[in-house]
């Protein structure tokens, strides 16, 4: 499956932010992103998948997932990845890339926007 995460309440799918769209357009298919670009795309934002799962990347470094299950923890951004440390102590790095102008977390397309 590949994606684990955390919970922050927000309703519905959110549109891309201009910054996320600009980053996606700047990279051709399959390129990975540096830490600064990933931070710009996800920091303080809610990212959703086409299936409705939600990944919240708080401005305070907290991470939340709400999808097939719910979990929470903290995150740090690195080149090409987001490293999540779940409240259980498990640590996992998720690869971040852009393919055909779309942001991907592992093999899953995500759309990121501000938390309302």
CSV table of N, CA and C in Angstrom, one decimal:
chain,number,residue,atom,x,y,z
A,1,UNK,N,0.8,-1.2,0.0
A,1,UNK,CA,0.0,0.0,0.0
A,1,UNK,C,0.9,1.2,0.0
A,2,UNK,N,1.8,1.3,0.9
A,2,UNK,CA,2.8,2.4,0.9
A,2,UNK,C,2.5,3.7,1.6
A,3,UNK,N,1.3,4.0,1.9
A,3,UNK,CA,1.0,5.3,2.5
A,3,UNK,C,0.4,5.1,3.9
A,4,UNK,N,1.0,5.7,4.9
A,4,UNK,CA,0.5,5.7,6.2
A,4,UNK,C,0.4,7.1,6.7
A,5,UNK,N,-0.3,7.4,7.7
A,5,UNK,CA,-0.4,8.8,8.1
A,5,UNK,C,-1.2,9.2,9.3
A,6,UNK,N,-1.9,10.3,9.1
A,6,UNK,CA,-2.4,11.0,10.3
A,6,UNK,C,-3.7,11.8,10.1
A,7,UNK,N,-4.3,12.3,11.1
A,7,UNK,CA,-5.6,13.0,11.1
A,7,UNK,C,-5.6,14.5,11.4
A,8,UNK,N,-6.1,15.3,10.5
A,8,UNK,CA,-6.5,16.7,10.8
A,8,UNK,C,-7.8,16.9,10.0
A,9,UNK,N,-8.8,17.4,10.7
A,9,UNK,CA,-10.1,17.5,10.1
A,9,UNK,C,-10.1,18.6,9.1
A,10,UNK,N,-10.7,18.3,7.9
A,10,UNK,CA,-10.9,19.3,6.9
A,10,UNK,C,-11.9,18.6,5.9
A,11,UNK,N,-12.8,19.4,5.4
A,11,UNK,CA,-13.8,18.8,4.5
A,11,UNK,C,-13.5,18.9,3.0
A,12,UNK,N,-13.7,17.9,2.3
A,12,UNK,CA,-13.6,17.9,0.8
A,12,UNK,C,-12.2,18.0,0.2
A,13,UNK,N,-12.2,18.0,-1.0
A,13,UNK,CA,-10.9,18.1,-1.7
A,13,UNK,C,-10.6,19.6,-1.9
A,14,UNK,N,-9.3,20.0,-1.7
A,14,UNK,CA,-8.9,21.4,-1.9
A,14,UNK,C,-8.1,21.6,-3.2
A,15,UNK,N,-8.2,22.7,-3.8
A,15,UNK,CA,-7.5,23.0,-5.0
A,15,UNK,C,-6.0,23.2,-4.8
A,16,UNK,N,-5.3,23.0,-5.9
A,16,UNK,CA,-3.8,23.2,-5.8
A,16,UNK,C,-3.6,24.6,-5.5
A,17,UNK,N,-2.6,24.9,-4.7
A,17,UNK,CA,-2.1,26.2,-4.5
A,17,UNK,C,-1.2,26.6,-5.6
A,18,UNK,N,-1.1,27.9,-5.9
A,18,UNK,CA,-0.3,28.4,-7.0
A,18,UNK,C,1.1,27.9,-6.9
A,19,UNK,N,1.7,27.9,-5.7
A,19,UNK,CA,3.1,27.5,-5.5
A,19,UNK,C,3.2,26.0,-5.9
A,20,UNK,N,2.3,25.2,-5.5
A,20,UNK,CA,2.4,23.7,-5.8
A,20,UNK,C,2.3,23.5,-7.3
A,21,UNK,N,1.4,24.3,-7.9
A,21,UNK,CA,1.3,24.2,-9.4
A,21,UNK,C,2.5,24.6,-10.1
A,22,UNK,N,3.1,25.7,-9.6
A,22,UNK,CA,4.3,26.2,-10.3
A,22,UNK,C,5.5,25.2,-10.1
A,23,UNK,N,5.6,24.6,-9.0
A,23,UNK,CA,6.6,23.6,-8.8
A,23,UNK,C,6.4,22.4,-9.8
A,24,UNK,N,5.2,22.0,-9.8
A,24,UNK,CA,4.9,20.8,-10.7
A,24,UNK,C,5.2,21.2,-12.2
A,25,UNK,N,4.9,22.4,-12.6
A,25,UNK,CA,5.2,22.8,-14.0
A,25,UNK,C,6.7,22.9,-14.3
A,26,UNK,N,7.4,23.2,-13.3
A,26,UNK,CA,8.9,23.5,-13.4
A,26,UNK,C,9.6,22.2,-13.6
A,27,UNK,N,9.1,21.1,-13.3
A,27,UNK,CA,9.8,19.8,-13.4
A,27,UNK,C,9.2,18.9,-14.4
A,28,UNK,N,10.0,18.4,-15.3
A,28,UNK,CA,9.5,17.4,-16.3
A,28,UNK,C,9.1,16.1,-15.6
A,29,UNK,N,8.5,15.2,-16.3
A,29,UNK,CA,8.0,13.9,-15.8
A,29,UNK,C,9.1,13.2,-15.0
A,30,UNK,N,8.7,12.7,-13.8
A,30,UNK,CA,9.5,11.8,-13.0
A,30,UNK,C,10.6,12.4,-12.2
A,31,UNK,N,10.7,13.8,-12.2
A,31,UNK,CA,11.8,14.4,-11.4
A,31,UNK,C,11.4,14.4,-9.9
A,32,UNK,N,12.4,14.2,-9.1
A,32,UNK,CA,12.3,14.3,-7.6
A,32,UNK,C,12.5,15.8,-7.3
A,33,UNK,N,12.0,16.1,-6.1
A,33,UNK,CA,12.1,17.5,-5.6
A,33,UNK,C,13.1,17.7,-4.5
A,34,UNK,N,13.7,18.8,-4.4
A,34,UNK,CA,14.6,19.2,-3.3
A,34,UNK,C,13.8,19.5,-2.1
A,35,UNK,N,14.4,19.6,-0.9
A,35,UNK,CA,13.7,19.8,0.4
A,35,UNK,C,13.0,21.2,0.3
A,36,UNK,N,13.6,22.2,-0.2
A,36,UNK,CA,12.9,23.5,-0.3
A,36,UNK,C,11.6,23.4,-1.1
A,37,UNK,N,11.7,22.8,-2.2
A,37,UNK,CA,10.5,22.6,-3.1
A,37,UNK,C,9.4,21.8,-2.4
A,38,UNK,N,9.8,20.7,-1.7
A,38,UNK,CA,8.8,19.9,-1.1
A,38,UNK,C,8.1,20.7,0.1
A,39,UNK,N,9.0,21.4,0.8
A,39,UNK,CA,8.4,22.3,1.9
A,39,UNK,C,7.4,23.3,1.4
A,40,UNK,N,7.8,23.9,0.3
A,40,UNK,CA,6.9,24.9,-0.3
A,40,UNK,C,5.5,24.2,-0.7
A,41,UNK,N,5.6,23.0,-1.2
A,41,UNK,CA,4.4,22.3,-1.7
A,41,UNK,C,3.5,21.8,-0.6
A,42,UNK,N,4.1,21.4,0.6
A,42,UNK,CA,3.3,20.7,1.6
A,42,UNK,C,3.2,21.3,3.0
A,43,UNK,N,4.2,22.2,3.3
A,43,UNK,CA,4.2,22.7,4.7
A,43,UNK,C,3.0,23.5,5.0
A,44,UNK,N,2.3,23.1,6.1
A,44,UNK,CA,1.1,23.8,6.5
A,44,UNK,C,-0.1,23.6,5.7
A,45,UNK,N,-0.1,22.5,4.9
A,45,UNK,CA,-1.2,22.2,3.9
A,45,UNK,C,-1.8,20.8,4.1
A,46,UNK,N,-2.9,20.7,3.5
A,46,UNK,CA,-3.7,19.4,3.5
A,46,UNK,C,-3.5,18.9,2.1
A,47,UNK,N,-3.1,17.6,2.0
A,47,UNK,CA,-2.9,17.0,0.7
A,47,UNK,C,-3.9,15.8,0.6
A,48,UNK,N,-4.6,15.7,-0.5
A,48,UNK,CA,-5.6,14.7,-0.7
A,48,UNK,C,-5.3,13.8,-1.9
A,49,UNK,N,-5.8,12.6,-1.8
A,49,UNK,CA,-5.6,11.6,-2.9
A,49,UNK,C,-6.9,11.5,-3.7
A,50,UNK,N,-6.9,11.0,-4.9
A,50,UNK,CA,-8.1,10.8,-5.7
A,50,UNK,C,-9.1,10.0,-4.9
A,51,UNK,N,-8.6,9.0,-4.1
A,51,UNK,CA,-9.5,8.2,-3.3
A,51,UNK,C,-10.1,8.8,-2.0
A,52,UNK,N,-9.7,10.0,-1.7
A,52,UNK,CA,-10.2,10.7,-0.6
A,52,UNK,C,-9.4,10.7,0.7
A,53,UNK,N,-8.2,10.0,0.7
A,53,UNK,CA,-7.4,10.0,1.9
A,53,UNK,C,-6.8,11.4,2.1
A,54,UNK,N,-6.5,11.8,3.3
A,54,UNK,CA,-6.0,13.1,3.6
A,54,UNK,C,-4.7,13.1,4.4
A,55,UNK,N,-3.8,13.8,4.0
A,55,UNK,CA,-2.5,13.9,4.7
A,55,UNK,C,-2.3,15.4,5.1
A,56,UNK,N,-2.2,15.7,6.4
A,56,UNK,CA,-2.1,17.0,6.8
A,56,UNK,C,-0.6,17.2,7.3
A,57,UNK,N,0.0,18.2,6.7
A,57,UNK,CA,1.4,18.6,7.1
A,57,UNK,C,1.4,19.9,7.8
A,58,UNK,N,1.2,19.9,9.1
A,58,UNK,CA,1.1,21.1,9.9
A,58,UNK,C,2.3,22.0,9.8
A,59,UNK,N,2.1,23.3,10.0
A,59,UNK,CA,3.2,24.3,10.0
A,59,UNK,C,4.1,24.1,11.3
A,60,UNK,N,3.5,23.3,12.3
A,60,UNK,CA,4.3,23.0,13.5
A,60,UNK,C,5.1,21.7,13.4
A,61,UNK,N,5.1,21.1,12.2
A,61,UNK,CA,5.8,19.8,12.1
A,61,UNK,C,5.0,18.6,12.4
A,62,UNK,N,3.7,18.8,12.7
A,62,UNK,CA,2.9,17.6,13.0
A,62,UNK,C,2.3,17.1,11.7
A,63,UNK,N,2.1,15.8,11.7
A,63,UNK,CA,1.6,15.1,10.5
A,63,UNK,C,0.3,14.3,10.9
A,64,UNK,N,-0.7,14.3,10.0
A,64,UNK,CA,-1.9,13.5,10.3
A,64,UNK,C,-2.4,12.9,9.1
A,65,UNK,N,-2.9,11.6,9.2
A,65,UNK,CA,-3.4,10.9,8.1
A,65,UNK,C,-4.8,10.5,8.4
A,66,UNK,N,-5.8,10.6,7.5
A,66,UNK,CA,-7.1,10.1,7.6
A,66,UNK,C,-7.5,9.5,6.3
A,67,UNK,N,-7.6,8.2,6.3
A,67,UNK,CA,-7.9,7.4,5.1
A,67,UNK,C,-8.5,6.1,5.5
A,68,UNK,N,-7.9,5.0,5.2
A,68,UNK,CA,-8.4,3.7,5.6
A,68,UNK,C,-8.3,3.5,7.1
A,69,UNK,N,-7.4,4.2,7.7
A,69,UNK,CA,-7.3,4.3,9.2
A,69,UNK,C,-6.8,5.7,9.5
A,70,UNK,N,-6.6,6.0,10.8
A,70,UNK,CA,-6.1,7.3,11.2
A,70,UNK,C,-4.9,7.1,12.0
A,71,UNK,N,-3.9,8.0,11.8
A,71,UNK,CA,-2.7,8.0,12.6
A,71,UNK,C,-2.1,9.4,12.6
A,72,UNK,N,-1.1,9.6,13.5
A,72,UNK,CA,-0.5,10.9,13.6
A,72,UNK,C,0.9,10.8,14.0
A,73,UNK,N,1.6,11.9,13.9
A,73,UNK,CA,3.1,11.9,14.3
A,73,UNK,C,3.7,13.3,13.9
A,74,UNK,N,4.9,13.2,13.6
A,74,UNK,CA,5.6,14.4,13.2
A,74,UNK,C,6.3,14.2,11.8
A,75,UNK,N,6.7,15.2,11.2
A,75,UNK,CA,7.4,15.1,9.9
A,75,UNK,C,8.5,16.1,9.7
A,76,UNK,N,9.5,15.7,8.9
A,76,UNK,CA,10.5,16.6,8.4
A,76,UNK,C,10.7,16.3,6.9
A,77,UNK,N,11.1,17.4,6.3
A,77,UNK,CA,11.3,17.3,4.8
A,77,UNK,C,12.7,17.1,4.5
A,78,UNK,N,13.0,16.3,3.6
A,78,UNK,CA,14.4,16.0,3.1
A,78,UNK,C,14.4,16.1,1.5
A,79,UNK,N,15.5,16.1,0.9
A,79,UNK,CA,15.5,16.0,-0.5
A,79,UNK,C,14.8,14.7,-1.0
A,80,UNK,N,13.9,14.8,-1.9
A,80,UNK,CA,13.2,13.7,-2.5
A,80,UNK,C,12.2,13.0,-1.6
A,81,UNK,N,12.0,13.4,-0.3
A,81,UNK,CA,11.2,12.7,0.5
A,81,UNK,C,10.6,13.5,1.7
A,82,UNK,N,9.6,12.9,2.3
A,82,UNK,CA,9.1,13.4,3.6
A,82,UNK,C,9.3,12.3,4.6
A,83,UNK,N,9.9,12.5,5.7
A,83,UNK,CA,10.2,11.5,6.7
A,83,UNK,C,9.2,11.7,7.8
A,84,UNK,N,8.4,10.7,8.1
A,84,UNK,CA,7.3,10.7,9.1
A,84,UNK,C,7.8,9.8,10.3
A,85,UNK,N,7.6,10.4,11.5
A,85,UNK,CA,7.8,9.6,12.7
A,85,UNK,C,6.4,9.5,13.3
A,86,UNK,N,5.8,8.3,13.3
A,86,UNK,CA,4.5,8.1,13.8
A,86,UNK,C,4.5,8.2,15.3
A,87,UNK,N,3.4,8.5,16.0
A,87,UNK,CA,3.4,8.5,17.4
A,87,UNK,C,3.8,7.2,18.0
A,88,UNK,N,3.6,6.1,17.3
A,88,UNK,CA,4.0,4.8,17.8
A,88,UNK,C,5.5,4.6,17.8
A,89,UNK,N,6.3,5.5,17.2
A,89,UNK,CA,7.7,5.4,17.1
A,89,UNK,C,8.2,4.9,15.7
A,90,UNK,N,7.4,4.4,14.9
A,90,UNK,CA,7.7,3.9,13.6
A,90,UNK,C,8.1,5.1,12.8
A,91,UNK,N,9.2,5.0,12.0
A,91,UNK,CA,9.7,6.1,11.1
A,91,UNK,C,9.7,5.6,9.7
A,92,UNK,N,9.2,6.4,8.8
A,92,UNK,CA,9.1,6.0,7.4
A,92,UNK,C,9.3,7.2,6.5
A,93,UNK,N,10.1,7.0,5.4
A,93,UNK,CA,10.3,8.0,4.4
A,93,UNK,C,9.4,7.8,3.2
A,94,UNK,N,8.7,8.8,2.8
A,94,UNK,CA,7.9,8.7,1.6
A,94,UNK,C,8.5,9.5,0.5
A,95,UNK,N,8.7,8.8,-0.6
A,95,UNK,CA,9.3,9.5,-1.8
A,95,UNK,C,8.4,10.5,-2.4
A,96,UNK,N,8.9,11.7,-2.7
A,96,UNK,CA,8.1,12.7,-3.3
A,96,UNK,C,8.7,13.0,-4.7
A,97,UNK,N,7.8,13.1,-5.7
A,97,UNK,CA,8.2,13.4,-7.1
A,97,UNK,C,7.1,14.1,-7.8
A,98,UNK,N,7.5,14.5,-9.0
A,98,UNK,CA,6.6,15.2,-9.9
A,98,UNK,C,6.6,14.4,-11.2
A,99,UNK,N,5.4,14.0,-11.7
A,99,UNK,CA,5.3,13.3,-13.0
A,99,UNK,C,4.2,13.9,-13.8
A,100,UNK,N,4.6,14.3,-15.0
A,100,UNK,CA,3.7,14.9,-15.9
A,100,UNK,C,3.0,16.1,-15.2
A,101,UNK,N,3.8,16.9,-14.5
A,101,UNK,CA,3.3,18.1,-13.8
A,101,UNK,C,2.4,17.9,-12.6
A,102,UNK,N,2.4,16.6,-12.1
A,102,UNK,CA,1.5,16.3,-10.9
A,102,UNK,C,2.4,15.8,-9.8
A,103,UNK,N,2.1,16.3,-8.6
A,103,UNK,CA,2.9,15.9,-7.4
A,103,UNK,C,2.4,14.5,-6.9
A,104,UNK,N,3.4,13.6,-6.6
A,104,UNK,CA,3.2,12.3,-6.2
A,104,UNK,C,3.9,12.0,-4.8
A,105,UNK,N,3.2,11.3,-3.9
A,105,UNK,CA,3.8,10.8,-2.7
A,105,UNK,C,3.8,9.3,-2.9
A,106,UNK,N,5.0,8.7,-3.0
A,106,UNK,CA,5.2,7.3,-3.4
A,106,UNK,C,4.5,7.2,-4.8
A,107,UNK,N,3.6,6.3,-4.9
A,107,UNK,CA,3.0,6.1,-6.2
A,107,UNK,C,1.6,6.7,-6.3
A,108,UNK,N,1.2,7.6,-5.3
A,108,UNK,CA,-0.1,8.1,-5.3
A,108,UNK,C,-0.1,9.6,-5.6
A,109,UNK,N,-0.9,10.0,-6.5
A,109,UNK,CA,-1.1,11.4,-6.9
A,109,UNK,C,-1.7,12.2,-5.7
A,110,UNK,N,-1.2,13.3,-5.4
A,110,UNK,CA,-1.7,14.2,-4.3
A,110,UNK,C,-2.0,15.6,-4.8
A,111,UNK,N,-3.0,16.2,-4.2
A,111,UNK,CA,-3.3,17.6,-4.5
A,111,UNK,C,-3.2,18.3,-3.1
A,112,UNK,N,-2.5,19.3,-3.0
A,112,UNK,CA,-2.2,20.0,-1.8
A,112,UNK,C,-2.8,21.4,-1.8
A,113,UNK,N,-3.4,21.8,-0.7
A,113,UNK,CA,-4.0,23.2,-0.5
A,113,UNK,C,-4.0,23.6,0.9
A,114,UNK,N,-4.4,24.8,1.2
A,114,UNK,CA,-4.4,25.3,2.6
A,114,UNK,C,-5.5,24.6,3.4
A,115,UNK,N,-5.3,24.5,4.6
A,115,UNK,CA,-6.3,24.0,5.6
A,115,UNK,C,-7.2,25.1,5.9
A,116,UNK,N,-8.5,24.9,5.7
A,116,UNK,CA,-9.5,26.0,6.0
A,116,UNK,C,-9.8,26.0,7.4
